[in-house]
Short mmCIF file of C-alpha atoms in Angstrom, two decimals:
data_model
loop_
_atom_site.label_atom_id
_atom_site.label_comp_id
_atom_site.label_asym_id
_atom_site.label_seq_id
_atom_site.Cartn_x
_atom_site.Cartn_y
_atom_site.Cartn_z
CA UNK B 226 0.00 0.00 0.00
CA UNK B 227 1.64 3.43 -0.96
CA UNK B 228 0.56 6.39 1.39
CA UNK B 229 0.92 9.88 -0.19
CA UNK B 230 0.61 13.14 2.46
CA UNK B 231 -0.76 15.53 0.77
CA UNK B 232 -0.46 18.96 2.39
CA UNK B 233 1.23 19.82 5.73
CA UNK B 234 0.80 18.99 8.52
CA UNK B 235 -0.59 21.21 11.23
CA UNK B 236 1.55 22.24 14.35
CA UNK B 237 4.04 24.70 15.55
CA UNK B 238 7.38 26.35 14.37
CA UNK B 239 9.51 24.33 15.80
CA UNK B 240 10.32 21.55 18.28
CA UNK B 241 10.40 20.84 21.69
CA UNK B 242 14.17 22.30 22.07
CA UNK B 243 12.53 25.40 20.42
CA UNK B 244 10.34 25.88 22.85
CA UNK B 245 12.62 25.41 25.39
CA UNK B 246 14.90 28.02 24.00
CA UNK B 247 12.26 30.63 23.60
CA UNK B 248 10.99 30.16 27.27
CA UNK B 249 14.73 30.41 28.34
CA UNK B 250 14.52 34.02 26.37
CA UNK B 251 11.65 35.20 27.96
CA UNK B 252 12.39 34.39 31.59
CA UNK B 253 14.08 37.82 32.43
CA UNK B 254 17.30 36.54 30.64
CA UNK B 255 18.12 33.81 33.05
CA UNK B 256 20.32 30.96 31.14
CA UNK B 257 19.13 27.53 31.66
CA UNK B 258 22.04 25.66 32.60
CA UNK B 259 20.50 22.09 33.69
CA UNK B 260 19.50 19.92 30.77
CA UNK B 261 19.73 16.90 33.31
CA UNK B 262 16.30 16.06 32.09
CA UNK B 263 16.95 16.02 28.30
CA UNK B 264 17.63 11.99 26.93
CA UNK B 265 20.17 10.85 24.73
CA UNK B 266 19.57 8.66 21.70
CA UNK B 267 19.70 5.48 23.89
CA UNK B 268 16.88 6.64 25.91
CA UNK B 269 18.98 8.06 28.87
CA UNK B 270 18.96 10.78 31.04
CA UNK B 271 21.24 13.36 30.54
CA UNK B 272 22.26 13.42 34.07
CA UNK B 273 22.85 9.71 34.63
CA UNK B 274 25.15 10.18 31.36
CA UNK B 275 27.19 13.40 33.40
CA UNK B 276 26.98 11.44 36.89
CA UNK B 277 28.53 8.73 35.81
CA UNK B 278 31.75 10.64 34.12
CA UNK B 279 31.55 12.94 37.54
CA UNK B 280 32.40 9.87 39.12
CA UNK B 281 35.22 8.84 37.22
CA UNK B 282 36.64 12.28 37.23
CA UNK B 283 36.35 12.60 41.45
CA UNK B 284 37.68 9.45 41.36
CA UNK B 285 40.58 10.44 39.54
CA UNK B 286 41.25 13.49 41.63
CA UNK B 287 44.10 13.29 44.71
CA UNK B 288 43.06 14.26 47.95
CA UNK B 289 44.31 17.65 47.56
CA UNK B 290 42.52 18.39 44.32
CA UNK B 291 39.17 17.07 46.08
CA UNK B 292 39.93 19.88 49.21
CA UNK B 293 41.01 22.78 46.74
CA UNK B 294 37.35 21.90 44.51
CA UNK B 295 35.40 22.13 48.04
CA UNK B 296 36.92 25.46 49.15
CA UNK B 297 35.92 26.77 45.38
CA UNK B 298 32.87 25.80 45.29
CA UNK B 299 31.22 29.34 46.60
CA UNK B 300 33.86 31.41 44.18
CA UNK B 301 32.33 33.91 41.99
CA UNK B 302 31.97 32.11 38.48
CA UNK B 303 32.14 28.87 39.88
CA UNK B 304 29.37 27.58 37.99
CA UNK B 305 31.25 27.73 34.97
CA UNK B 306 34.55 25.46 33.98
CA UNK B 307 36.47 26.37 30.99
CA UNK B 308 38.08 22.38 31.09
CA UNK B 309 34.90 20.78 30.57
CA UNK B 310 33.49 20.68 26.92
CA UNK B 311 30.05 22.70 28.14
CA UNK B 312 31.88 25.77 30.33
CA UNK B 313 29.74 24.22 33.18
CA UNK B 314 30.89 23.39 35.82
CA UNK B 315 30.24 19.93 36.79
CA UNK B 316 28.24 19.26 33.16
CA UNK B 317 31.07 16.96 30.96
CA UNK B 318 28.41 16.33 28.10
CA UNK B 319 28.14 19.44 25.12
CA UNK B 320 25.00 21.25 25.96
CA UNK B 321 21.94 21.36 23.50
CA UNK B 322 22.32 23.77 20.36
CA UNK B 323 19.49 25.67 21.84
CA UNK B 324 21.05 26.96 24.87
CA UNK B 325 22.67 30.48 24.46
CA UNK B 326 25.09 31.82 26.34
CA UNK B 327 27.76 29.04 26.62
CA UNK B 328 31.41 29.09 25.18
CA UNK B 329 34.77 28.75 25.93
CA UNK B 330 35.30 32.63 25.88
CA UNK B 331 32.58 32.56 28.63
CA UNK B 332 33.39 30.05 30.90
CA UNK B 333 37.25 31.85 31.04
CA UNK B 334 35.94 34.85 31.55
CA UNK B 335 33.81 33.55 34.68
CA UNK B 336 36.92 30.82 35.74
CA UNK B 337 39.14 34.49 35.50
CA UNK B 338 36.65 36.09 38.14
CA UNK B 339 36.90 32.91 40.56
CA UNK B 340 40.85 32.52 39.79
CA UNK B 341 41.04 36.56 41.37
CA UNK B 342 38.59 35.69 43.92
CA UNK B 343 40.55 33.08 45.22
CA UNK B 344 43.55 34.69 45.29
CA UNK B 345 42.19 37.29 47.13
CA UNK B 346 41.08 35.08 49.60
CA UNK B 347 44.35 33.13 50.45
CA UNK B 348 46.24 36.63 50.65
CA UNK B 349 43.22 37.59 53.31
CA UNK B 350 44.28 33.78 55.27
CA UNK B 351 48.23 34.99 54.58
CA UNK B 352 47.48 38.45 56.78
CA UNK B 353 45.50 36.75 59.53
CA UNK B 354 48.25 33.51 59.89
CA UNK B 355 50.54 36.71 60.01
CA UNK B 356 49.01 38.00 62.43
CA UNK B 357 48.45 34.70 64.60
CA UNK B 358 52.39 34.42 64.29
CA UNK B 359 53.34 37.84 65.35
CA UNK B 360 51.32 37.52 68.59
CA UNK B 361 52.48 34.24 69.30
CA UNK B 362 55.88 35.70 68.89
CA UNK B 363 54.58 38.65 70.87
CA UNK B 364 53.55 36.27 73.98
CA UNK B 365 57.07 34.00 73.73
CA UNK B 366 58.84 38.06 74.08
CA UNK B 367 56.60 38.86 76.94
CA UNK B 368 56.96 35.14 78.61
CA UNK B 369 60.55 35.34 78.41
CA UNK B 370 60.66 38.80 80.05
CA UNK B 371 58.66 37.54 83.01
CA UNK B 372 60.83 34.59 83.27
CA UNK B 373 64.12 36.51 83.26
CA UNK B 374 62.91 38.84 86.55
CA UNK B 375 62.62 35.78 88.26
CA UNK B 376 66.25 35.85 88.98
CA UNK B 377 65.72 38.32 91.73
CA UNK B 378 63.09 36.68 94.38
CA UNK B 379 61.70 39.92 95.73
CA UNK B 380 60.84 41.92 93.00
CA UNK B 381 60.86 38.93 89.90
CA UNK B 382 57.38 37.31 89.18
CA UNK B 383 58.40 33.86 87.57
CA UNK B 384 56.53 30.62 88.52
CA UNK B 385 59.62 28.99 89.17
CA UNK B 386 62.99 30.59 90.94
CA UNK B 387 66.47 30.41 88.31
CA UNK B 388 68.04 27.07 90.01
CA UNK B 389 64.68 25.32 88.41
CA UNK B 390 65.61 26.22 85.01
CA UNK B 391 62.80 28.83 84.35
CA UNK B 392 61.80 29.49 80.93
CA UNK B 393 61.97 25.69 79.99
CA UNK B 394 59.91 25.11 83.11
CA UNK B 395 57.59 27.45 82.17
CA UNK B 396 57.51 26.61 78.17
CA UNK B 397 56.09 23.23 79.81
CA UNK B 398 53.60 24.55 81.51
CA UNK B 399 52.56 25.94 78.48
CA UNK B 400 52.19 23.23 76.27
CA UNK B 401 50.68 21.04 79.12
CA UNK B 402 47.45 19.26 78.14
CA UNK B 403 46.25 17.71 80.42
CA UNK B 404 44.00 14.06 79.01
CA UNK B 405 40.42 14.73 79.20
CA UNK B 406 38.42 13.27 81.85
CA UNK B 407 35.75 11.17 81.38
CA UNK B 408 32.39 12.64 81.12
CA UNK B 409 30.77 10.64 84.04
CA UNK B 410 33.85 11.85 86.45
CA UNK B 411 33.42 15.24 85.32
CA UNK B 412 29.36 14.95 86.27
CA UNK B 413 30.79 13.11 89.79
CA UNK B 414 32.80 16.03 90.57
CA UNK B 415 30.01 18.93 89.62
CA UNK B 416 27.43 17.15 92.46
CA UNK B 417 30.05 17.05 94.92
CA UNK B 418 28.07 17.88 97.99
CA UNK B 419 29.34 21.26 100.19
CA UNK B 420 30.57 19.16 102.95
CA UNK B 421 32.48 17.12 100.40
CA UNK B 422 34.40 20.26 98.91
CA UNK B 423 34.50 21.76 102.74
CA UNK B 424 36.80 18.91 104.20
CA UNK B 425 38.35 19.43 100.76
CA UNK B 426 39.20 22.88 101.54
CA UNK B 427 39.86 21.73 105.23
CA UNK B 428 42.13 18.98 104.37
CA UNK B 429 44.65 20.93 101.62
CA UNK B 430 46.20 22.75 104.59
CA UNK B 431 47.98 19.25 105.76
CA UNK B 432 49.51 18.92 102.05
CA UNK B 433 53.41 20.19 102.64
CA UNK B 434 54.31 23.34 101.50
CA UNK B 435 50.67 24.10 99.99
CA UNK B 436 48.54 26.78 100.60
CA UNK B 437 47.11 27.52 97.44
CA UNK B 438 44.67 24.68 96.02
CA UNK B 439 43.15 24.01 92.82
CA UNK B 440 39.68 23.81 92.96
CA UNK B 441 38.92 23.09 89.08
CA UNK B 442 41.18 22.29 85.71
CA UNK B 443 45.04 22.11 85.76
CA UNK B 444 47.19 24.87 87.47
CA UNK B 445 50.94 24.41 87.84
CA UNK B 446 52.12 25.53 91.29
CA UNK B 447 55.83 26.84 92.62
CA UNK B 448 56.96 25.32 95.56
CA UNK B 449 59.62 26.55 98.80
CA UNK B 450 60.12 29.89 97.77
CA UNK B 451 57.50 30.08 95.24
CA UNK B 452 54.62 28.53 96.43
CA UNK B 453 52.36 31.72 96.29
CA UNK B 454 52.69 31.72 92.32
CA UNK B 455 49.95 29.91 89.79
CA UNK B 456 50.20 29.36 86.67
CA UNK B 457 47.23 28.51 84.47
CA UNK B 458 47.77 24.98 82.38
CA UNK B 459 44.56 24.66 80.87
CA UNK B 460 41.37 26.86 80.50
CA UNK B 461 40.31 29.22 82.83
CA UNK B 462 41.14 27.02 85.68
CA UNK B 463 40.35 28.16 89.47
CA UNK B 464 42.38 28.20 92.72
CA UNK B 465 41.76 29.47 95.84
CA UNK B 466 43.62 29.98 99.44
CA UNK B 467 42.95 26.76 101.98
CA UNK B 468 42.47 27.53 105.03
CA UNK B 469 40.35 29.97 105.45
CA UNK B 470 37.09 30.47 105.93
CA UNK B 471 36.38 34.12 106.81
CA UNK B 472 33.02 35.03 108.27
CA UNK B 473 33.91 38.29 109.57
CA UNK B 474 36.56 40.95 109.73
CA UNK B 475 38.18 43.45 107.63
CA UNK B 476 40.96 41.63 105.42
CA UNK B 477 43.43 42.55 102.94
CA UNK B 478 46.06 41.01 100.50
CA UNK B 479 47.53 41.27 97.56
CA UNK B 480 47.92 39.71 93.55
CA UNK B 481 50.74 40.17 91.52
CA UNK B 482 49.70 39.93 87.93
CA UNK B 483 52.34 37.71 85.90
CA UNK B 484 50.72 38.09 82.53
CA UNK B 485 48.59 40.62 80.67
CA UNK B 486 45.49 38.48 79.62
CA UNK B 487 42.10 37.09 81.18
CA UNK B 488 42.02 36.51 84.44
CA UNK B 489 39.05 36.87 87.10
CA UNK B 490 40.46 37.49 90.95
CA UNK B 491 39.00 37.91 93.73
CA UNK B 492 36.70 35.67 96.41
CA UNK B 493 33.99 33.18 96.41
CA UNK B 494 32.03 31.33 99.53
CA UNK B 495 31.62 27.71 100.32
CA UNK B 496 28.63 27.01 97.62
CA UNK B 497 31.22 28.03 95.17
CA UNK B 498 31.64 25.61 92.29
CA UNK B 499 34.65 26.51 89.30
CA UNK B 500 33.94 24.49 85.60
CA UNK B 501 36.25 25.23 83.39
CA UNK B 502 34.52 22.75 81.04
CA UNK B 503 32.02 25.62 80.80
CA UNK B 504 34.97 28.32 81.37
CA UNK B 505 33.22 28.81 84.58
CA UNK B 506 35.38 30.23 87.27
CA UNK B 507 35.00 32.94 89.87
CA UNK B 508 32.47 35.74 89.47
CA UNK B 509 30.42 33.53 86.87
CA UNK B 510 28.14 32.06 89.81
CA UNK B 511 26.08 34.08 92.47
CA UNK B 512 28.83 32.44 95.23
CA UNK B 513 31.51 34.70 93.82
CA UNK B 514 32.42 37.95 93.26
CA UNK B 515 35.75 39.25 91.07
CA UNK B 516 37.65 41.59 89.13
CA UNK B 517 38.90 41.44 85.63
CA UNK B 518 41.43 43.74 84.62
CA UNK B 519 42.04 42.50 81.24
CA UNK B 520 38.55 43.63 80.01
CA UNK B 521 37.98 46.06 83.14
CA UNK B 522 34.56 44.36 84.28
CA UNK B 523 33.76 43.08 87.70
CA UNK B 524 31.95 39.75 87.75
CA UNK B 525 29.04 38.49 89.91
CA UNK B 526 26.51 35.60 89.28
CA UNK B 527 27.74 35.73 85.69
CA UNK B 528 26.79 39.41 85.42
CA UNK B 529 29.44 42.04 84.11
CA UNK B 530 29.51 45.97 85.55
CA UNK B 531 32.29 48.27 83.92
CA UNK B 532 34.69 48.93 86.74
CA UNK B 533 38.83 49.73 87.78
CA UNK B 534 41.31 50.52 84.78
CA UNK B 535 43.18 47.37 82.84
CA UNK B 536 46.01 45.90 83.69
CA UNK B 537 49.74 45.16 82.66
CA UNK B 538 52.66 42.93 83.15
CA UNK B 539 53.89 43.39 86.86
CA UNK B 540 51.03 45.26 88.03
CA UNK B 541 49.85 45.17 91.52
CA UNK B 542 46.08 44.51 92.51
CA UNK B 543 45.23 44.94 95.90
CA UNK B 544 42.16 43.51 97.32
CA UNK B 545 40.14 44.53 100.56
CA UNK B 546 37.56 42.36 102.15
CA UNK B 547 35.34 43.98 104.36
CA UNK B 548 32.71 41.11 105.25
CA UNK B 549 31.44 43.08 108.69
CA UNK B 550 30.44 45.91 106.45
CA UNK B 551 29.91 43.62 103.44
CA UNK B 552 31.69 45.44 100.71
CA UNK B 553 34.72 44.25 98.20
CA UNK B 554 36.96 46.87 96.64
CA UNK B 555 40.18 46.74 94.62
CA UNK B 556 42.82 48.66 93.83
CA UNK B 557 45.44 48.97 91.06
CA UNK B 558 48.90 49.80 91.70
CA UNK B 559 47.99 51.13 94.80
CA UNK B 560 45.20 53.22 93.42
CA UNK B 561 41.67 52.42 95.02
CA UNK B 562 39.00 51.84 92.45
CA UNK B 563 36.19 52.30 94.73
CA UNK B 564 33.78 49.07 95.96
CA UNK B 565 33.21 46.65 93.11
CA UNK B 566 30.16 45.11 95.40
CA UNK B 567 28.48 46.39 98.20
CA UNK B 568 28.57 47.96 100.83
CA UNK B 569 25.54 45.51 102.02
CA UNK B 570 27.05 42.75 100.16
CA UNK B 571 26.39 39.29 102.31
CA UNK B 572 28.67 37.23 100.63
CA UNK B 573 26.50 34.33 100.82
CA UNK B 574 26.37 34.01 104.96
CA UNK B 575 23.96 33.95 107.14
CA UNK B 576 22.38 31.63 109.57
CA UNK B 577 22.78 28.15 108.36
CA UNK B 578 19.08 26.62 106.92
CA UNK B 579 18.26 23.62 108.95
CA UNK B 580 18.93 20.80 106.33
CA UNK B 581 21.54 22.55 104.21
CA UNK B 582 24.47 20.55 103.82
CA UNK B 583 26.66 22.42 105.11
CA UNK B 584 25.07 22.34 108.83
CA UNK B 585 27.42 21.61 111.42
CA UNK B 586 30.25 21.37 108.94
CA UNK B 587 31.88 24.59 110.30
CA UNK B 588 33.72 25.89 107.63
CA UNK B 589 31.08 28.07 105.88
CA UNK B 590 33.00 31.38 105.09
CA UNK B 591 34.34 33.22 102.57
CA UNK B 592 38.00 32.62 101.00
CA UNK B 593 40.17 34.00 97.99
CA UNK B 594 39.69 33.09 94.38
CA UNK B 595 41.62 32.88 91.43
CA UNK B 596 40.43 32.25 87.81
CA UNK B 597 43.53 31.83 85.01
CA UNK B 598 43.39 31.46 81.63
CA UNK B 599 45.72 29.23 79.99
CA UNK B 600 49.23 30.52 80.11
CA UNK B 601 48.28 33.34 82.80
CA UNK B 602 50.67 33.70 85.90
CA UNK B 603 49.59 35.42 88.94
CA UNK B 604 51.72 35.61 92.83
CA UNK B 605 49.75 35.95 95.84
CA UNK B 606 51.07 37.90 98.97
CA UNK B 607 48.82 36.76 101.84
CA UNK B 608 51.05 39.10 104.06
CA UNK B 609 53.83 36.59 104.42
CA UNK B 610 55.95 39.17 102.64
CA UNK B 611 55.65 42.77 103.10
CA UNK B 612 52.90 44.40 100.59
CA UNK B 613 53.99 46.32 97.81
CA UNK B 614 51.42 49.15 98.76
CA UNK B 615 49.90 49.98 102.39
CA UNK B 616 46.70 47.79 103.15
CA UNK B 617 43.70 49.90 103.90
CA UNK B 618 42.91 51.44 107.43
CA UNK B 619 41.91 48.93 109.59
CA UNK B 620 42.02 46.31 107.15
CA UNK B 621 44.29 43.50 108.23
CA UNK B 622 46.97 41.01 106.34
CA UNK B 623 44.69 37.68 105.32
CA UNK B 624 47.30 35.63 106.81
CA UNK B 625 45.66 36.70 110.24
CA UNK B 626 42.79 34.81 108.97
CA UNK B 627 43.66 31.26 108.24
CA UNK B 628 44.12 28.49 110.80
CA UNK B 629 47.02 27.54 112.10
CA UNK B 630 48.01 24.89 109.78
CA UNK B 631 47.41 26.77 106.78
CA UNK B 632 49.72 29.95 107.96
CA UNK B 633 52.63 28.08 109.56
CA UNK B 634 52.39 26.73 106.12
CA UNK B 635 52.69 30.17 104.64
CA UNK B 636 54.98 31.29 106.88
CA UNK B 637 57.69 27.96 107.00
#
């Protein structure tokens, strides 16, 4: 049988890849650059075509080249690739003849965008590891400085005296990481009931030539000579003075500050608890009260107030703890700042609740507290050496305060 058409048939100008083209045209001059959906002659998608040469190529790539294509993948222009046939990036098949817009010329124009881009970027990563370096090499300068006046016992601030080989003691200190506890341990030690830290407290006094006791993370301590230095050795760990337990009185002493950066000083009652999982330490809990002279803030129940000037290698803070008239004040150099809390302040005391677990304990009180970030250095002069500036009128040397254990220590 022999068919003859006669006439044409009826339809439109052109194909489907026409109309695809002419949409693409007419949507505000966006360029279609997935044809994922398009078949081949075998029947198959496009994009299980491209996936499957993808996979060759990643394959292919070392694990550098895999990084590098990661960090590019937000460049400018890096939707298009000049090395594959299409100037799409990630599209390894030639793109339909409808599409517009696609050529080699474009795709290096776009690749020359992200190429500048990128560049741009690594000499903005250059600056800041500059800058990483130069105060690394700034803190080594300043760390050596403040081990070198250690040679002279009165006046020097060094953790360690110059028989114990200073800088490499402290340059240990530094890079001292302590191994992670495990979780359950840490929980154990956060529930520790008050009488359970109180004959903690109680019980540090007996340890020889220790007066100063680390109440959370890793502080290296001096010992003989230098037992009133700390030295933080992980972060934002807390010590405080054993022995004492002050409920009333006027009380004084003094902290020598060993390195520039964050610390939190000052005192904390028998509720206090230090995490420096959390980077918890004194002032960050309503059961202590501090100063910070690196950002010039004084601390209480986690609260900041802008108080007191900054402070500096070498300087001297002096701290006065009135707990009769319930006020805490510091003072720089020998400057007074004025109260940081109070007057009024209780300091957490008070009759003890019938049922609190600290009844009958008797050692509720208040005591000196020391928070250190990693790599700070502070010396504390409980009055066993004369103060570097006069205590306040009728204030009196904290040594005066601690039992007998605990200041024969200080004093041996």
């Amino acid at each position: 049988v022999r068919v003859a058409l006669r006439g044409g048939l009826l339809g439109g100008k052109g194909g489907f890849g026409a109309l695809l083209k002419s949409q693409g045209k007419g949507a505000a001059g966006k360029t279609t650059t997935d044809f994922g959906a398009c078949r081949d002659l075998n029947g198959r998608r496009l994009r299980q075509v491209n996936d499957e040469i993808a996979l060759k190529k990643w394959s292919a790539m070392s694990d550098e080249q895999k990084e590098e294509a990661k960090r590019n993948a937000d460049l400018p222009g890096s939707q298009y690739d000049s090395s594959t046939p299409s100037g799409i990036a990630g599209w390894h098949l030639p793109v339909p003849k409808w599409a517009d817009g696609f050529s080699a010329k474009t795709a290096k124009n776009s690749r020359r965008k992200a190429d500048i881009e990128r560049k741009r970027r690594d000499e903005e990563q250059k600056q800041k590891e500059a800058e990483r370096q130069r105060k690394r090499d700034e803190n080594r300068r300043r760390q050596e400085a403040y081990v070198n006046s250690s040679t002279n016992t009165d006046s020097g601030l060094g953790l360690f005296g110059a028989d114990d080989s200073a800088l490499d003691a402290v340059t240990m200190g530094l890079k001292k990481r302590s191994k992670k506890r495990k979780l359950s341990e840490r929980a154990e030690a956060a529930l520790r009931s008050s009488v359970e830290l109180d004959q903690q407290l109680a019980s540090a006094a007996a340890a020889p030539a220790r007066w100063l006791m680390v109440l959370a993370g890793d502080m290296d301590q001096g010992s003989g000579a230098n037992a009133h230095r700390l030295h933080g050795a992980s972060e934002f760990a807390t010590a405080c003075v054993s022995g004492c337990h002050l409920t009333s009185g006027n009380w004084y002493f003094e902290v020598t500050v060993g390195s520039g950066g964050l610390m939190q000083l000052g005192v904390a009652n028998h509720l206090f608890r230090g995490d420096d999982t959390n980077g918890d330490g004194v002032g960050d809990c309503e059961n202590s009260w501090a100063f910070d002279g690196y950002r010039g803030k004084a601390w209480h129940g986690g609260s900041e107030l802008d108080y007191g000037s900054t402070w500096k290698l070498g300087d001297v803070v002096g701290v006065q703890l009135n707990v009769d008239e319930g006020f805490l004040a510091f003072s720089l150099n020998g400057e007074a700042m004025g109260n940081a809390y109070g007057p009024g302040e209780g300091f957490g005391l008070g009759p003890t609740k019938s049922g609190d677990a600290t009844a009958g304990a008797g050692i509720e009180g208040v005591f000196p507290a020391f928070s250190l970030n990693e790599g700070q250095e502070v010396a504390v002069n409980a009055g066993q050496q004369p103060f570097k500036h006069a205590a306040p009128e009728g204030a009196q040397a904290l040594k005066e305060g601690l039992d007998d254990t605990t200041k024969a220590i200080l004093e041996a």
